Coordinates of C-alpha atoms and ligand atoms in Angstrom, one line a residue:
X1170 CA 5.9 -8.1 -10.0
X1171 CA 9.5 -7.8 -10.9
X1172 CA 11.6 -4.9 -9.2
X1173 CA 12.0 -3.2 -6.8
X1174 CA 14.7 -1.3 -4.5
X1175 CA 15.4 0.7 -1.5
X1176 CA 16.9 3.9 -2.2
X1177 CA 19.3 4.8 0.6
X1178 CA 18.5 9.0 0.4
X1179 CA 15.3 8.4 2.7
X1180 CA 15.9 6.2 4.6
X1181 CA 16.4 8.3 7.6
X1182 CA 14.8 7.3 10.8
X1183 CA 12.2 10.3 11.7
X1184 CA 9.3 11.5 13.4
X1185 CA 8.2 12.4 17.1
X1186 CA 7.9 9.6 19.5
X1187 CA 4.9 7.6 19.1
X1188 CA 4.2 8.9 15.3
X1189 CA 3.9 5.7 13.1
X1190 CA 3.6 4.3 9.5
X1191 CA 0.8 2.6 9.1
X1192 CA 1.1 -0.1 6.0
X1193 CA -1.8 -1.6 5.0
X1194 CA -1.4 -4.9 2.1
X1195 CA -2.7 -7.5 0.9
X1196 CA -3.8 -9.1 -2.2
X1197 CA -5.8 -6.7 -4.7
X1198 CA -9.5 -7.3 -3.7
X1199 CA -8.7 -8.2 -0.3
X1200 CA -10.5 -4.7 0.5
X1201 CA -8.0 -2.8 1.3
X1202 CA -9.4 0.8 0.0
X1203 CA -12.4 0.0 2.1
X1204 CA -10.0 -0.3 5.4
X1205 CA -8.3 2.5 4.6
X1206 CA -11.0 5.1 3.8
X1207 CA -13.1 3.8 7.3
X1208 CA -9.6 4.3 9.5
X1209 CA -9.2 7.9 8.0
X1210 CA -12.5 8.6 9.4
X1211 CA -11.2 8.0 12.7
X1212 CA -9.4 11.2 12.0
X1213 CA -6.1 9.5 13.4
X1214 CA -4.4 9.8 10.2
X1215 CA -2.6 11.3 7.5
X1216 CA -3.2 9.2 3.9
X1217 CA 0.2 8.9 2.1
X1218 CA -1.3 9.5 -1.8
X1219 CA 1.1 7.3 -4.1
X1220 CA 2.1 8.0 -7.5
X1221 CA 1.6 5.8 -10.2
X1222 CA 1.8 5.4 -14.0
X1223 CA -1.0 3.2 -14.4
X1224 CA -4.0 5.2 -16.2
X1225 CA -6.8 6.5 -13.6
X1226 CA -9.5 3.8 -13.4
X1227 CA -13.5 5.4 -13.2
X1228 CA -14.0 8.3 -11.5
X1229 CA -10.5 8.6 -10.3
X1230 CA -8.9 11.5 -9.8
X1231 CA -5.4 13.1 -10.5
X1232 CA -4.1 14.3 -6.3
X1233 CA -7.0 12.4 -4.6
X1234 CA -6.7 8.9 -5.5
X1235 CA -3.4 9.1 -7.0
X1236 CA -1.2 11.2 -8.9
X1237 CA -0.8 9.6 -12.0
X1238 CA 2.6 10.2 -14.0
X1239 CA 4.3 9.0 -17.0
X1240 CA 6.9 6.0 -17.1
X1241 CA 9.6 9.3 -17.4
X1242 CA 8.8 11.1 -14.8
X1243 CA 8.3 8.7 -12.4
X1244 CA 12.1 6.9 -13.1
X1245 CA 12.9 10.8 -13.3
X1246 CA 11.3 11.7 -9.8
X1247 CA 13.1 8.4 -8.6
X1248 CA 16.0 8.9 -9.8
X1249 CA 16.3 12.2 -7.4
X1250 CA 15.4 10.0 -4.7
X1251 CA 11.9 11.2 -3.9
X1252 CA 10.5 8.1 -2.8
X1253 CA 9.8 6.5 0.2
X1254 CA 9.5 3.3 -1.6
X1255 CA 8.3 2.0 -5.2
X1256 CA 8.1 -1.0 -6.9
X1257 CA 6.4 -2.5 -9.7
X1258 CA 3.4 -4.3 -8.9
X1259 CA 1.7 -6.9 -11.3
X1260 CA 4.3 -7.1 -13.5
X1261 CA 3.6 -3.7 -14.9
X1262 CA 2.8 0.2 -13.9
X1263 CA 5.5 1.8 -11.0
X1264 CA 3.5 2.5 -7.8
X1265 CA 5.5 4.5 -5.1
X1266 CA 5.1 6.7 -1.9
X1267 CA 6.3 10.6 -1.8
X1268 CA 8.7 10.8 0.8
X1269 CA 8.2 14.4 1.6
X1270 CA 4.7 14.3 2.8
X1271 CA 5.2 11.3 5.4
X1272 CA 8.2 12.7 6.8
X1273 CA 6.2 15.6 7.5
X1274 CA 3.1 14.4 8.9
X1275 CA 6.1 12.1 11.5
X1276 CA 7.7 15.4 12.6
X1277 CA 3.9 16.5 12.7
X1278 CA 3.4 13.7 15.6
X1279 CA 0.7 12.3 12.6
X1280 CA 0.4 8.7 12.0
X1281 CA 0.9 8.0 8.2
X1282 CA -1.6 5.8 6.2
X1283 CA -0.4 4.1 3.4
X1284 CA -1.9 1.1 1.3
X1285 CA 0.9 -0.5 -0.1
X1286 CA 2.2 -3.8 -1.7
X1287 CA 4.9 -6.5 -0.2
X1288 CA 7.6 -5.2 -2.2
X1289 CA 7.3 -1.6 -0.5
X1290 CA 6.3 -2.8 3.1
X1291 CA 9.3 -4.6 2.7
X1292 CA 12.0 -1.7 2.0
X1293 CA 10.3 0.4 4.8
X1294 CA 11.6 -2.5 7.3
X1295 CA 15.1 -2.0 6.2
X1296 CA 14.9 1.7 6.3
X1297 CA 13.8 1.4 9.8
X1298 CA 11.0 3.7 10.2
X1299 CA 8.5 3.1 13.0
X1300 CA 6.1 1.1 11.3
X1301 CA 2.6 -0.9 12.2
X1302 CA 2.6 -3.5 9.5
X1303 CA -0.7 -5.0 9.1
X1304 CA -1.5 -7.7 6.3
X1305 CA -5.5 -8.1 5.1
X1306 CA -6.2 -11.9 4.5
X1307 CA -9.1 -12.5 2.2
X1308 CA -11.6 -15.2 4.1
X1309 CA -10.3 -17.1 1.4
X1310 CA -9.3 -17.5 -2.3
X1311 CA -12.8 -18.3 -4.2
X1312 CA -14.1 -14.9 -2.0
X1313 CA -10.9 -12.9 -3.7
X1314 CA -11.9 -14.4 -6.9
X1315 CA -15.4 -13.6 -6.7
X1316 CA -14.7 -9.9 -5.4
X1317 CA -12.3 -9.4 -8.4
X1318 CA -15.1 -11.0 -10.9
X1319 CA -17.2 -8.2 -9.8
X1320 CA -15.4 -5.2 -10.2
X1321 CA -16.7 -3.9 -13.7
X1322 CA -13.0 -2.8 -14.9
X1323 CA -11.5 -5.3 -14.9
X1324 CA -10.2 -8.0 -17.2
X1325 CA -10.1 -11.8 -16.9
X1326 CA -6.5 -11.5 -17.8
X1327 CA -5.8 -8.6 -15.4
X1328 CA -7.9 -11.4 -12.9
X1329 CA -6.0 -14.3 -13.5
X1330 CA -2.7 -12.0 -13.2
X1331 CA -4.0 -10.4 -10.2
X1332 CA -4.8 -14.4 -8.7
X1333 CA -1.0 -15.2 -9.2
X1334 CA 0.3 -12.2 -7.5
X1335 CA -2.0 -12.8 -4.4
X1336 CA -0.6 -16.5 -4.5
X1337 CA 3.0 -14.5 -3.7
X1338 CA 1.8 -12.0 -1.4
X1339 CA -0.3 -14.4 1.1
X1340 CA 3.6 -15.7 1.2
X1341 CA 4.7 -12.7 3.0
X1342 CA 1.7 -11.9 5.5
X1343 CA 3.9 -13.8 8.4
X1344 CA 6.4 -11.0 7.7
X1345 CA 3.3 -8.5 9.3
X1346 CA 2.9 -7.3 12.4
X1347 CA -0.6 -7.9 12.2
X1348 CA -2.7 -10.5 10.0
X1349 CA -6.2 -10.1 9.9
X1350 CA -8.7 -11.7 8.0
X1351 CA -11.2 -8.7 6.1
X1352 CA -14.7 -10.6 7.1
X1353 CA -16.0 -7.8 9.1
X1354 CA -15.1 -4.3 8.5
X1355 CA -15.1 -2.8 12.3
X1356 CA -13.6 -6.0 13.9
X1357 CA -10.6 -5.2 11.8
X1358 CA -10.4 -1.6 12.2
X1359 CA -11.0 -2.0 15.7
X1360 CA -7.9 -4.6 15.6
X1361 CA -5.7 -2.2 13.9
X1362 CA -6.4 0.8 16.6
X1363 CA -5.9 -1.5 19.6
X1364 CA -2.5 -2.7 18.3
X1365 CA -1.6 0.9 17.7
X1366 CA -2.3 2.1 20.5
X1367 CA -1.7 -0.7 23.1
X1368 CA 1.9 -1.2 21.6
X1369 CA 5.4 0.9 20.8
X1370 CA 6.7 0.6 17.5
X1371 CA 9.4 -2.5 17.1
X1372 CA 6.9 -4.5 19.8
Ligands
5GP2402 P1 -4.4 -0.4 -7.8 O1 -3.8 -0.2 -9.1 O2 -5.4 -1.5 -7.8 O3 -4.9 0.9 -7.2 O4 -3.2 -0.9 -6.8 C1 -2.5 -2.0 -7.1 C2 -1.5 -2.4 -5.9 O5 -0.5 -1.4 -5.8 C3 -2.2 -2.5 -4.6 O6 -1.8 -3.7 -4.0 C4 -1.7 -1.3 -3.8 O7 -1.5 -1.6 -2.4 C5 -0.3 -1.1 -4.4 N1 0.2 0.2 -4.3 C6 -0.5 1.4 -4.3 N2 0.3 2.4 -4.1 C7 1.6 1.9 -3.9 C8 2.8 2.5 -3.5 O8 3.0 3.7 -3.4 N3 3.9 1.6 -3.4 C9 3.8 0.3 -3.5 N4 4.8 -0.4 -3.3 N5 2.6 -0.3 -3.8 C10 1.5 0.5 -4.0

């Protein structure tokens, strides 16, 4: 990963009382898709869908899984300040959140899903939105390794890329509000909605 900035046009503090960001990270395998997808079927949430200029993967789909845009219109859709936050992640493709959507769903009294990397959770601190930060831990490395070995699309250089950016990342999980290990899929999710719940935002 190399970049990444805060852009200072959304940084607005918004949304009714109680509404919340929830940031989901973690290193890539950690299962973080799988969280999210069983937490929007509590029906508690609104799922921020990010754009990105890396090409769809398998059966994804252009407005489901992500919108997928070129390198130009990303920097352009940047450039005009339409993101919540973006970065670069891996080293390569620009990943970043619409700004428009969230700010709705918070005015909405929604609480906002979003599966996003360090760099991202990281400028949504310093814009000060009411945020649940929550950081997946892997039960440990080999099981990361193993979990990326499987997946059918990709590389062993993308792997061994993917390994060094988890090393980075499992730096930062102190920085989250929450830190749970992904060993059991309804322990965690369970953990997420007690914290949101039981606690105000900044707690
Ligand atoms: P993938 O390409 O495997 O779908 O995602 C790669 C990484 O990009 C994941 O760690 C995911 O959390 C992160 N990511 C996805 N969307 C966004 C986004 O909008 N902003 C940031 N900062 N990271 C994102």
């Amino acid at each position: 990963m190399t970049t990444s900035r805060s852009d200072t046009r959304t940084s607005a503090r918004s949304g009714a009382p109680g509404a919340r960001i929830v940031v989901i990270s973690g290193p890539s395998g950690v299962g973080k898709s799988t969280v999210r997808d069983r937490l929007m079927e509590t029906g508690r949430f609104v799922r921020s869908i990010s754009c990105t200029t890396r090409a769809p993967r398998g059966q994804e789909r252009d407005g489901v899984e992500y919108h997928f845009l070129t390198d130009a219109e990303f920097e352009r859709r940047r450039d005009a300040g339409e993101f919540l936050e973006w970065a670069r992640v891996h080293s390569s493709h620009y990943y970043g959140t619409p700004a428009a959507p969230v700010l709705e769903a918070l005015e909405g009294g929604r609480h906002v899903l979003l599966d996003i990397d360090v760099q991202g959770a990281a400028q949504l601190r310093l814009k000060g939105f009411p945020l649940l930060t929550v950081f997946l831990l892997p039960p440990s490395l080999e099981v990361l390794r193993a979990r990326l070995e499987g997946r059918r699309d990709t590389s062993p250089e993308q792997i061994e890329r993917r390994l060094r950016t988890a090393q980075y990342e499992l730096s930062q999980a102190d920085r989250y509000d929450l830190q749970v290990v992904n060993d059991d899929l309804e322990g965690v999710v369970a953990a997420i909605m007690s914290r949101l719940d039981g606690t105000p935002s900044g707690a």
